[in-house]
């Protein structure tokens, strides 16, 4: 690329911020211009590896005049304010999910985003995984006929600590939200939500009236049914599978093998080692691809980045699932 | 076995009656004594291959004094009457599912069955499949820890004719009922039912206000969640998979391969031929095993045969699923 | 079939004789007329299950006038004499492999067989396995282009007792001979043989100057190369795989799964139970099919039965492999 | 790492030189100091991406005083001279295989290498593949008991051009040599070689008295047998599989999937896309790891780099295989 790299201001130097920093540094189309984190040591460590100026105040970053776009990887509670400020300054945003845990705050921000016409992308990284994106493209190409059932298995390796759960908004807004966006990646128009959820193993979830196990079913306007199977633990490692079923057959996404080696003995045959532990390993490529699409968005080119509206729709669905699970009702939804 | 074979009276000479006749003849512990079918030519053909006297009147069979047990493979509408008559005559019964399409008629029969203490077994053949039975035994042995999620994929190769649908009681009472029993094979105590169902491809189903696609979720008393994915068509052949998920991992039942051969070319690698077309092929062993367990029941030995109560519970669940799908509500159930 | 069943005289009531007896009894086209075995109790047990007259003298069976064909499942040393007598009497023969351990005795018999024009089939059961036969048919249909490499993995579960080895003629004439025939099933015209063989685990083999491990390569006139990998033990069960490789890809025959169930835990994923233990389980269907093709041969219909010439060719190749392994040379062969 | 990076002089700016240059630049422990290639434009392009001074004369690079080690990726004919010069200058060498096509020239160089005590590593990249290295480690740990059979499938996607074949030394010295080293990675002490080779599809090979298909068997001192299956073409992509078989079972290395997606339809089920096309994709990680081990060697740390002696042994085995295939004899070898 002969274009000037997009100068990115990264807000948040935690685990996911570090992933983004590494990708920004590795991509010839982006440069890491500023890093902001109240815990300034974290920002400084990133800076020492990938360059960029450091601050403990996001406002300094935003108003520096030295960035072309903002990547928000700070805690959820800060997202709405930071998106609003970025948009006010005309800076395109890539924000980690969710936009917020309160749909009222999201809706208030929505008008501003629409009015200013500044691109806001949401960090639904799985859309950029080659397997999921490939299945979607093949479904769109008619390889299995009309999509009738989409089944998503999504299980984290182990429950987060209780302190995380307390601030998470619950399993649907925190974890299922990724799968709800994946559902909409295939069938955007969802009209009805049902969720069954229980707490059988995680005392941390129980202590915060949250669930550790959930099955969510979505009815699409087309008649397609999406089923999402979630668990907060998984002995085999990060369990991320999808099956798209249609009239002509089905496309399956298997878990990523961690080795090409299998062992066959008198005990068991064709046994393989467990899967990748978690999302940083499983979606390493997807995070880099997510950044590449964001660059296109910043440059005004056609881009696959999920939008603010996608982020809002996922939260609406998560709210509906939460309500369904608690009140034991079926919840109609209207996403537009 | 040195015991006298159990003399069986077979009522119904259709497709499934023929399967039972062949198994009765092949098993040294059973003999085919009588066959009854209003379409007497069908009964005669069975008789010519496997022996047995023929009648067009089930009553003649039941009162012949020449049978030790009854196998009912006639249309659903006849089941309640034939079970009642058999029980009155002290004849143990193996009856194809469902007992009836009306729970009120099943409940009326229930008292008689309980009062007479004559064994009544239900033809939930899948319980005898080595794969499903094996997974259940391994779950019971604690191999995956407590069962948290059970996922059942069950798709028929092609929709039945509209005439069949008209008399079927709908997809839940006709097709899902097998999966509902499979659910109870693993987790008998179900307390809540939800179903999402649509009609997207089968005009026959639409014409009878039935569905061709359904996802049913069951909540168990234990907190386990069962998910059943149904379709009335499946391009790959009969699609019958189960995954039992627990704290320590999961056990998966794959579709039965029809060949050991795979083809690898520049187009695709490791491609195998499609699966068995339907239940007669897939569950051939299970039907024979079902008969063997029924013989034990007749002889007063410990038996794995599902009971009248299992048949009633499956119908209750099917009714709940139907109501959930039509009224778009979550339905609490009480099975005992 | 409305034809009279072929009355078969079975010589040999051992393990493989019992398999044939069961198949003869189960096939409507055959009946078990006579059973001969010096160990008359074995013959009587077969007779009690499947019918047939019993003798301890094969000659009584052969000259009874009550049989239409002979199935020879007696020890190898008796084969040449029994084939010769059967042919003299005009009785078609199905003889277990090998014809004999001495090629000179086979060649002496060869002329008689050719002169009398009585069908003699060899019991190379694997030709009738649906997977191997299917691959051969698909190769013949051009699915992988011209066959360039055929790789056969063939490993028995455990070494036979030393007494068996003493009379076996060695691993090539006893065990590899099946694979040599499989090679010729795909590429009949073999022109060169090399074998590398060692003895690393079986003291029984070492005690009789035999091998427990062997790799045999065959060069075909067409330029195709066949590789046979043998071992006298296999922890996973009977290991029987084939890969046919050509310009357009390859066809693979996997080991037969014994269950549809796999287990995934934190130790290992997708682990399946071991394979069938040995040939009686793995090739049950093939033995029945072998009999059906032999019936066609008896009736003068087109038949896939391997012939006396196939039996001789396999022994020639086994002799060449043995010589190659012992003398460490490459051995040219001429099979016709 | 706080150590000064190892300054590497890269000789050869072709396809494989470019791979090494990228890895040298990406590894914090190495820097690309000089690049030499008679085709200076290629060297300059590498320099523009990864830095380093450029020359068309390797001698200038070697005597620059600005490098700590040499990576030789130039044509085979230059290897002996360049290794000798490097060793004379006390510069550790990583040289692409083979050392030379003439064992006499290798032996002449051998004395000098031994005398000077300068590390010379050979570019047998596959030793660094995690799957092969993992299997070797698990075999060494006794997971399958003593190794009895090692089977290597190694097929290139398409034949090289005739001009390449003309200078290649033939299939054994050019292609099989990698597999011969893989054999020695598991069982170093080989005592006997046999090869069967044919030419059935590649006119280029035929025109240079070379082969396009070969099966090589190696007997190890331990009694283990190694089988190598080679082809110059492969419709499915680069075909690289290994099976290590022992008393307690076997370890298998499958081909690397290019996608997690499989398609199941009425035509075929579980069909996956073809494999990676060739070595640059399949062994990308291995090349980087090879460099890391070379750095350890340069620094005098314990290293897994294959040595000059490994390079010589592989050539001796390739020579023996070539002779075996042409003269149709079994060839004893002595590697030390």
PDB file of N, CA, C and O in Angstrom, chain B residues 243-304:
ATOM      1  N   UNK B 243     -25.172 -35.358  21.299  1.00  0.00           N
ATOM      2  CA  UNK B 243     -23.997 -34.966  22.074  1.00  0.00           C
ATOM      3  C   UNK B 243     -24.403 -34.754  23.523  1.00  0.00           C
ATOM      4  O   UNK B 243     -25.306 -33.971  23.823  1.00  0.00           O
ATOM      5  N   UNK B 244     -23.733 -35.485  24.411  1.00  0.00           N
ATOM      6  CA  UNK B 244     -23.969 -35.345  25.850  1.00  0.00           C
ATOM      7  C   UNK B 244     -22.784 -34.593  26.431  1.00  0.00           C
ATOM      8  O   UNK B 244     -21.644 -35.060  26.364  1.00  0.00           O
ATOM      9  N   UNK B 245     -23.072 -33.411  26.988  1.00  0.00           N
ATOM     10  CA  UNK B 245     -22.017 -32.506  27.452  1.00  0.00           C
ATOM     11  C   UNK B 245     -22.056 -32.385  28.977  1.00  0.00           C
ATOM     12  O   UNK B 245     -23.117 -32.166  29.558  1.00  0.00           O
ATOM     13  N   UNK B 246     -20.893 -32.508  29.598  1.00  0.00           N
ATOM     14  CA  UNK B 246     -20.810 -32.352  31.046  1.00  0.00           C
ATOM     15  C   UNK B 246     -19.529 -31.657  31.451  1.00  0.00           C
ATOM     16  O   UNK B 246     -18.753 -31.195  30.595  1.00  0.00           O
ATOM     17  N   UNK B 247     -19.310 -31.607  32.729  1.00  0.00           N
ATOM     18  CA  UNK B 247     -18.176 -30.846  33.255  1.00  0.00           C
ATOM     19  C   UNK B 247     -16.841 -31.386  32.765  1.00  0.00           C
ATOM     20  O   UNK B 247     -15.877 -30.641  32.613  1.00  0.00           O
ATOM     21  N   UNK B 248     -16.764 -32.682  32.514  1.00  0.00           N
ATOM     22  CA  UNK B 248     -15.477 -33.268  32.170  1.00  0.00           C
ATOM     23  C   UNK B 248     -15.275 -33.484  30.671  1.00  0.00           C
ATOM     24  O   UNK B 248     -14.244 -34.016  30.255  1.00  0.00           O
ATOM     25  N   UNK B 249     -16.262 -33.095  29.857  1.00  0.00           N
ATOM     26  CA  UNK B 249     -16.119 -33.253  28.419  1.00  0.00           C
ATOM     27  C   UNK B 249     -17.434 -33.667  27.788  1.00  0.00           C
ATOM     28  O   UNK B 249     -18.493 -33.439  28.369  1.00  0.00           O
ATOM     29  N   UNK B 250     -17.352 -34.252  26.592  1.00  0.00           N
ATOM     30  CA  UNK B 250     -18.609 -34.665  25.962  1.00  0.00           C
ATOM     31  C   UNK B 250     -18.440 -35.966  25.182  1.00  0.00           C
ATOM     32  O   UNK B 250     -17.350 -36.301  24.717  1.00  0.00           O
ATOM     33  N   UNK B 251     -19.563 -36.665  25.087  1.00  0.00           N
ATOM     34  CA  UNK B 251     -19.657 -37.884  24.284  1.00  0.00           C
ATOM     35  C   UNK B 251     -20.527 -37.573  23.078  1.00  0.00           C
ATOM     36  O   UNK B 251     -21.620 -37.017  23.225  1.00  0.00           O
ATOM     37  N   UNK B 252     -20.041 -37.947  21.888  1.00  0.00           N
ATOM     38  CA  UNK B 252     -20.763 -37.637  20.661  1.00  0.00           C
ATOM     39  C   UNK B 252     -21.144 -38.914  19.928  1.00  0.00           C
ATOM     40  O   UNK B 252     -20.313 -39.814  19.808  1.00  0.00           O
ATOM     41  N   UNK B 253     -22.355 -38.966  19.440  1.00  0.00           N
ATOM     42  CA  UNK B 253     -22.764 -40.051  18.544  1.00  0.00           C
ATOM     43  C   UNK B 253     -22.823 -39.481  17.133  1.00  0.00           C
ATOM     44  O   UNK B 253     -23.609 -38.570  16.856  1.00  0.00           O
ATOM     45  N   UNK B 254     -21.985 -40.009  16.255  1.00  0.00           N
ATOM     46  CA  UNK B 254     -21.947 -39.555  14.866  1.00  0.00           C
ATOM     47  C   UNK B 254     -22.982 -40.308  14.041  1.00  0.00           C
ATOM     48  O   UNK B 254     -23.507 -41.337  14.472  1.00  0.00           O
ATOM     49  N   UNK B 255     -23.252 -39.801  12.851  1.00  0.00           N
ATOM     50  CA  UNK B 255     -24.064 -40.573  11.921  1.00  0.00           C
ATOM     51  C   UNK B 255     -23.328 -41.838  11.512  1.00  0.00           C
ATOM     52  O   UNK B 255     -22.102 -41.885  11.506  1.00  0.00           O
ATOM     53  N   UNK B 256     -24.088 -42.868  11.172  1.00  0.00           N
ATOM     54  CA  UNK B 256     -23.496 -44.158  10.797  1.00  0.00           C
ATOM     55  C   UNK B 256     -22.931 -44.083   9.383  1.00  0.00           C
ATOM     56  O   UNK B 256     -23.665 -43.787   8.440  1.00  0.00           O
ATOM     57  N   UNK B 257     -21.636 -44.334   9.219  1.00  0.00           N
ATOM     58  CA  UNK B 257     -21.087 -44.349   7.859  1.00  0.00           C
ATOM     59  C   UNK B 257     -21.642 -45.536   7.079  1.00  0.00           C
ATOM     60  O   UNK B 257     -21.931 -46.583   7.660  1.00  0.00           O
ATOM     61  N   UNK B 258     -21.798 -45.351   5.800  1.00  0.00           N
ATOM     62  CA  UNK B 258     -22.278 -46.464   4.973  1.00  0.00           C
ATOM     63  C   UNK B 258     -21.133 -47.158   4.261  1.00  0.00           C
ATOM     64  O   UNK B 258     -21.346 -48.131   3.543  1.00  0.00           O
ATOM     65  N   UNK B 259     -19.942 -46.644   4.443  1.00  0.00           N
ATOM     66  CA  UNK B 259     -18.780 -47.235   3.781  1.00  0.00           C
ATOM     67  C   UNK B 259     -17.540 -46.816   4.546  1.00  0.00           C
ATOM     68  O   UNK B 259     -17.530 -45.797   5.231  1.00  0.00           O
ATOM     69  N   UNK B 260     -16.495 -47.623   4.439  1.00  0.00           N
ATOM     70  CA  UNK B 260     -15.207 -47.273   5.040  1.00  0.00           C
ATOM     71  C   UNK B 260     -14.352 -46.466   4.081  1.00  0.00           C
ATOM     72  O   UNK B 260     -13.235 -46.083   4.411  1.00  0.00           O
ATOM     73  N   UNK B 261     -14.884 -46.205   2.892  1.00  0.00           N
ATOM     74  CA  UNK B 261     -14.084 -45.594   1.829  1.00  0.00           C
ATOM     75  C   UNK B 261     -14.274 -44.077   1.804  1.00  0.00           C
ATOM     76  O   UNK B 261     -15.396 -43.589   1.918  1.00  0.00           O
ATOM     77  N   UNK B 262     -13.170 -43.354   1.675  1.00  0.00           N
ATOM     78  CA  UNK B 262     -13.255 -41.919   1.422  1.00  0.00           C
ATOM     79  C   UNK B 262     -12.451 -41.587   0.179  1.00  0.00           C
ATOM     80  O   UNK B 262     -11.506 -42.305  -0.178  1.00  0.00           O
ATOM     81  N   UNK B 263     -12.849 -40.502  -0.473  1.00  0.00           N
ATOM     82  CA  UNK B 263     -12.195 -40.069  -1.711  1.00  0.00           C
ATOM     83  C   UNK B 263     -11.550 -38.711  -1.503  1.00  0.00           C
ATOM     84  O   UNK B 263     -12.175 -37.806  -0.943  1.00  0.00           O
ATOM     85  N   UNK B 264     -10.312 -38.576  -1.952  1.00  0.00           N
ATOM     86  CA  UNK B 264      -9.589 -37.305  -1.845  1.00  0.00           C
ATOM     87  C   UNK B 264      -9.098 -36.902  -3.230  1.00  0.00           C
ATOM     88  O   UNK B 264      -8.356 -37.657  -3.858  1.00  0.00           O
ATOM     89  N   UNK B 265      -9.526 -35.748  -3.683  1.00  0.00           N
ATOM     90  CA  UNK B 265      -9.117 -35.260  -5.000  1.00  0.00           C
ATOM     91  C   UNK B 265      -8.797 -33.773  -4.906  1.00  0.00           C
ATOM     92  O   UNK B 265      -8.814 -33.195  -3.827  1.00  0.00           O
ATOM     93  N   UNK B 266      -8.563 -33.172  -6.048  1.00  0.00           N
ATOM     94  CA  UNK B 266      -8.290 -31.735  -6.062  1.00  0.00           C
ATOM     95  C   UNK B 266      -9.552 -30.929  -5.765  1.00  0.00           C
ATOM     96  O   UNK B 266      -9.486 -29.733  -5.493  1.00  0.00           O
ATOM     97  N   UNK B 267     -10.707 -31.564  -5.813  1.00  0.00           N
ATOM     98  CA  UNK B 267     -11.970 -30.873  -5.508  1.00  0.00           C
ATOM     99  C   UNK B 267     -12.252 -30.866  -4.009  1.00  0.00           C
ATOM    100  O   UNK B 267     -12.706 -29.883  -3.445  1.00  0.00           O
ATOM    101  N   UNK B 268     -12.037 -32.027  -3.381  1.00  0.00           N
ATOM    102  CA  UNK B 268     -12.380 -32.178  -1.963  1.00  0.00           C
ATOM    103  C   UNK B 268     -11.612 -33.373  -1.423  1.00  0.00           C
ATOM    104  O   UNK B 268     -11.299 -34.301  -2.168  1.00  0.00           O
ATOM    105  N   UNK B 269     -11.330 -33.353  -0.134  1.00  0.00           N
ATOM    106  CA  UNK B 269     -10.621 -34.486   0.473  1.00  0.00           C
ATOM    107  C   UNK B 269     -11.478 -35.143   1.551  1.00  0.00           C
ATOM    108  O   UNK B 269     -12.338 -34.513   2.158  1.00  0.00           O
ATOM    109  N   UNK B 270     -11.188 -36.436   1.745  1.00  0.00           N
ATOM    110  CA  UNK B 270     -11.832 -37.220   2.806  1.00  0.00           C
ATOM    111  C   UNK B 270     -13.350 -37.262   2.669  1.00  0.00           C
ATOM    112  O   UNK B 270     -14.080 -37.386   3.661  1.00  0.00           O
ATOM    113  N   UNK B 271     -13.834 -37.196   1.436  1.00  0.00           N
ATOM    114  CA  UNK B 271     -15.281 -37.199   1.189  1.00  0.00           C
ATOM    115  C   UNK B 271     -15.816 -38.622   1.258  1.00  0.00           C
ATOM    116  O   UNK B 271     -15.246 -39.540   0.667  1.00  0.00           O
ATOM    117  N   UNK B 272     -16.924 -38.788   1.985  1.00  0.00           N
ATOM    118  CA  UNK B 272     -17.523 -40.109   2.157  1.00  0.00           C
ATOM    119  C   UNK B 272     -18.913 -40.137   1.537  1.00  0.00           C
ATOM    120  O   UNK B 272     -19.528 -39.095   1.346  1.00  0.00           O
ATOM    121  N   UNK B 273     -19.418 -41.329   1.269  1.00  0.00           N
ATOM    122  CA  UNK B 273     -20.781 -41.405   0.724  1.00  0.00           C
ATOM    123  C   UNK B 273     -21.809 -41.013   1.787  1.00  0.00           C
ATOM    124  O   UNK B 273     -21.537 -41.100   2.980  1.00  0.00           O
ATOM    125  N   UNK B 274     -22.999 -40.569   1.361  1.00  0.00           N
ATOM    126  CA  UNK B 274     -24.051 -40.157   2.305  1.00  0.00           C
ATOM    127  C   UNK B 274     -24.432 -41.279   3.278  1.00  0.00           C
ATOM    128  O   UNK B 274     -24.075 -42.445   3.089  1.00  0.00           O
ATOM    129  N   UNK B 275     -25.182 -40.890   4.299  1.00  0.00           N
ATOM    130  CA  UNK B 275     -25.548 -41.815   5.372  1.00  0.00           C
ATOM    131  C   UNK B 275     -26.716 -42.709   4.971  1.00  0.00           C
ATOM    132  O   UNK B 275     -27.364 -42.489   3.960  1.00  0.00           O
ATOM    133  N   UNK B 276     -27.000 -43.679   5.832  1.00  0.00           N
ATOM    134  CA  UNK B 276     -28.160 -44.552   5.642  1.00  0.00           C
ATOM    135  C   UNK B 276     -29.401 -43.715   5.410  1.00  0.00           C
ATOM    136  O   UNK B 276     -29.578 -42.655   6.016  1.00  0.00           O
ATOM    137  N   UNK B 277     -30.289 -44.214   4.592  1.00  0.00           N
ATOM    138  CA  UNK B 277     -31.444 -43.415   4.225  1.00  0.00           C
ATOM    139  C   UNK B 277     -32.426 -43.192   5.359  1.00  0.00           C
ATOM    140  O   UNK B 277     -32.921 -42.085   5.551  1.00  0.00           O
ATOM    141  N   UNK B 278     -32.738 -44.264   6.149  1.00  0.00           N
ATOM    142  CA  UNK B 278     -33.823 -44.061   7.113  1.00  0.00           C
ATOM    143  C   UNK B 278     -33.732 -45.078   8.253  1.00  0.00           C
ATOM    144  O   UNK B 278     -32.751 -45.811   8.367  1.00  0.00           O
ATOM    145  N   UNK B 279     -34.752 -45.117   9.065  1.00  0.00           N
ATOM    146  CA  UNK B 279     -34.681 -45.820  10.346  1.00  0.00           C
ATOM    147  C   UNK B 279     -34.559 -47.324  10.212  1.00  0.00           C
ATOM    148  O   UNK B 279     -33.923 -47.957  11.052  1.00  0.00           O
ATOM    149  N   UNK B 280     -35.132 -47.903   9.169  1.00  0.00           N
ATOM    150  CA  UNK B 280     -35.037 -49.365   9.070  1.00  0.00           C
ATOM    151  C   UNK B 280     -33.580 -49.800   8.958  1.00  0.00           C
ATOM    152  O   UNK B 280     -33.182 -50.807   9.549  1.00  0.00           O
ATOM    153  N   UNK B 281     -32.781 -49.032   8.219  1.00  0.00           N
ATOM    154  CA  UNK B 281     -31.362 -49.370   8.091  1.00  0.00           C
ATOM    155  C   UNK B 281     -30.606 -48.948   9.356  1.00  0.00           C
ATOM    156  O   UNK B 281     -29.821 -49.724   9.899  1.00  0.00           O
ATOM    157  N   UNK B 282     -30.857 -47.726   9.787  1.00  0.00           N
ATOM    158  CA  UNK B 282     -30.063 -47.186  10.897  1.00  0.00           C
ATOM    159  C   UNK B 282     -30.300 -47.946  12.193  1.00  0.00           C
ATOM    160  O   UNK B 282     -29.387 -48.129  12.992  1.00  0.00           O
ATOM    161  N   UNK B 283     -31.545 -48.378  12.415  1.00  0.00           N
ATOM    162  CA  UNK B 283     -31.877 -48.979  13.706  1.00  0.00           C
ATOM    163  C   UNK B 283     -32.174 -50.475  13.607  1.00  0.00           C
ATOM    164  O   UNK B 283     -32.885 -51.016  14.462  1.00  0.00           O
ATOM    165  N   UNK B 284     -31.646 -51.136  12.594  1.00  0.00           N
ATOM    166  CA  UNK B 284     -31.920 -52.567  12.421  1.00  0.00           C
ATOM    167  C   UNK B 284     -31.566 -53.351  13.683  1.00  0.00           C
ATOM    168  O   UNK B 284     -32.352 -54.181  14.162  1.00  0.00           O
ATOM    169  N   UNK B 285     -30.388 -53.094  14.220  1.00  0.00           N
ATOM    170  CA  UNK B 285     -29.970 -53.813  15.421  1.00  0.00           C
ATOM    171  C   UNK B 285     -30.883 -53.467  16.591  1.00  0.00           C
ATOM    172  O   UNK B 285     -31.247 -54.334  17.404  1.00  0.00           O
ATOM    173  N   UNK B 286     -31.262 -52.193  16.695  1.00  0.00           N
ATOM    174  CA  UNK B 286     -32.063 -51.743  17.835  1.00  0.00           C
ATOM    175  C   UNK B 286     -33.425 -52.443  17.871  1.00  0.00           C
ATOM    176  O   UNK B 286     -33.930 -52.788  18.946  1.00  0.00           O
ATOM    177  N   UNK B 287     -34.028 -52.673  16.693  1.00  0.00           N
ATOM    178  CA  UNK B 287     -35.319 -53.362  16.687  1.00  0.00           C
ATOM    179  C   UNK B 287     -35.193 -54.782  17.232  1.00  0.00           C
ATOM    180  O   UNK B 287     -36.057 -55.263  17.970  1.00  0.00           O
ATOM    181  N   UNK B 288     -34.114 -55.456  16.872  1.00  0.00           N
ATOM    182  CA  UNK B 288     -33.909 -56.819  17.370  1.00  0.00           C
ATOM    183  C   UNK B 288     -33.668 -56.806  18.879  1.00  0.00           C
ATOM    184  O   UNK B 288     -34.186 -57.658  19.617  1.00  0.00           O
ATOM    185  N   UNK B 289     -32.898 -55.837  19.316  1.00  0.00           N
ATOM    186  CA  UNK B 289     -32.608 -55.732  20.747  1.00  0.00           C
ATOM    187  C   UNK B 289     -33.874 -55.386  21.534  1.00  0.00           C
ATOM    188  O   UNK B 289     -34.089 -55.905  22.643  1.00  0.00           O
ATOM    189  N   UNK B 290     -34.682 -54.519  20.961  1.00  0.00           N
ATOM    190  CA  UNK B 290     -35.966 -54.150  21.593  1.00  0.00           C
ATOM    191  C   UNK B 290     -36.806 -55.399  21.849  1.00  0.00           C
ATOM    192  O   UNK B 290     -37.416 -55.552  22.914  1.00  0.00           O
ATOM    193  N   UNK B 291     -36.809 -56.294  20.868  1.00  0.00           N
ATOM    194  CA  UNK B 291     -37.563 -57.544  21.011  1.00  0.00           C
ATOM    195  C   UNK B 291     -36.974 -58.405  22.129  1.00  0.00           C
ATOM    196  O   UNK B 291     -37.712 -58.992  22.936  1.00  0.00           O
ATOM    197  N   UNK B 292     -35.654 -58.474  22.175  1.00  0.00           N
ATOM    198  CA  UNK B 292     -35.003 -59.288  23.221  1.00  0.00           C
ATOM    199  C   UNK B 292     -35.354 -58.767  24.618  1.00  0.00           C
ATOM    200  O   UNK B 292     -35.571 -59.545  25.541  1.00  0.00           O
ATOM    201  N   UNK B 293     -35.396 -57.456  24.769  1.00  0.00           N
ATOM    202  CA  UNK B 293     -35.744 -56.910  26.078  1.00  0.00           C
ATOM    203  C   UNK B 293     -37.221 -57.136  26.385  1.00  0.00           C
ATOM    204  O   UNK B 293     -37.599 -57.335  27.551  1.00  0.00           O
ATOM    205  N   UNK B 294     -38.051 -57.124  25.366  1.00  0.00           N
ATOM    206  CA  UNK B 294     -39.475 -57.400  25.582  1.00  0.00           C
ATOM    207  C   UNK B 294     -39.670 -58.841  26.056  1.00  0.00           C
ATOM    208  O   UNK B 294     -40.497 -59.114  26.942  1.00  0.00           O
ATOM    209  N   UNK B 295     -38.903 -59.757  25.499  1.00  0.00           N
ATOM    210  CA  UNK B 295     -38.979 -61.162  25.934  1.00  0.00           C
ATOM    211  C   UNK B 295     -38.651 -61.270  27.421  1.00  0.00           C
ATOM    212  O   UNK B 295     -39.326 -61.980  28.171  1.00  0.00           O
ATOM    213  N   UNK B 296     -37.637 -60.534  27.842  1.00  0.00           N
ATOM    214  CA  UNK B 296     -37.309 -60.544  29.274  1.00  0.00           C
ATOM    215  C   UNK B 296     -38.495 -60.041  30.095  1.00  0.00           C
ATOM    216  O   UNK B 296     -38.827 -60.586  31.149  1.00  0.00           O
ATOM    217  N   UNK B 297     -39.131 -58.983  29.608  1.00  0.00           N
ATOM    218  CA  UNK B 297     -40.277 -58.410  30.316  1.00  0.00           C
ATOM    219  C   UNK B 297     -41.387 -59.456  30.429  1.00  0.00           C
ATOM    220  O   UNK B 297     -41.975 -59.649  31.498  1.00  0.00           O
ATOM    221  N   UNK B 298     -41.652 -60.135  29.317  1.00  0.00           N
ATOM    222  CA  UNK B 298     -42.705 -61.159  29.309  1.00  0.00           C
ATOM    223  C   UNK B 298     -42.387 -62.251  30.325  1.00  0.00           C
ATOM    224  O   UNK B 298     -43.270 -62.774  30.999  1.00  0.00           O
ATOM    225  N   UNK B 299     -41.096 -62.559  30.426  1.00  0.00           N
ATOM    226  CA  UNK B 299     -40.677 -63.643  31.324  1.00  0.00           C
ATOM    227  C   UNK B 299     -40.465 -63.190  32.772  1.00  0.00           C
ATOM    228  O   UNK B 299     -39.994 -63.957  33.605  1.00  0.00           O
ATOM    229  N   UNK B 300     -40.770 -61.937  33.018  1.00  0.00           N
ATOM    230  CA  UNK B 300     -40.651 -61.454  34.397  1.00  0.00           C
ATOM    231  C   UNK B 300     -39.227 -61.190  34.829  1.00  0.00           C
ATOM    232  O   UNK B 300     -38.938 -61.067  36.018  1.00  0.00           O
ATOM    233  N   UNK B 301     -38.323 -61.097  33.851  1.00  0.00           N
ATOM    234  CA  UNK B 301     -36.928 -60.795  34.177  1.00  0.00           C
ATOM    235  C   UNK B 301     -36.695 -59.285  34.126  1.00  0.00           C
ATOM    236  O   UNK B 301     -37.474 -58.557  33.502  1.00  0.00           O
ATOM    237  N   UNK B 302     -35.610 -58.827  34.752  1.00  0.00           N
ATOM    238  CA  UNK B 302     -35.290 -57.395  34.635  1.00  0.00           C
ATOM    239  C   UNK B 302     -35.149 -57.023  33.156  1.00  0.00           C
ATOM    240  O   UNK B 302     -34.477 -57.732  32.404  1.00  0.00           O
ATOM    241  N   UNK B 303     -35.768 -55.931  32.767  1.00  0.00           N
ATOM    242  CA  UNK B 303     -35.826 -55.561  31.349  1.00  0.00           C
ATOM    243  C   UNK B 303     -35.632 -54.064  31.188  1.00  0.00           C
ATOM    244  O   UNK B 303     -36.007 -53.278  32.060  1.00  0.00           O
ATOM    245  N   UNK B 304     -35.054 -53.694  30.070  1.00  0.00           N
ATOM    246  CA  UNK B 304     -34.837 -52.278  29.779  1.00  0.00           C
ATOM    247  C   UNK B 304     -35.977 -51.670  28.963  1.00  0.00           C
ATOM    248  O   UNK B 304     -35.892 -50.518  28.534  1.00  0.00           O
TER     249      UNK B 304
END
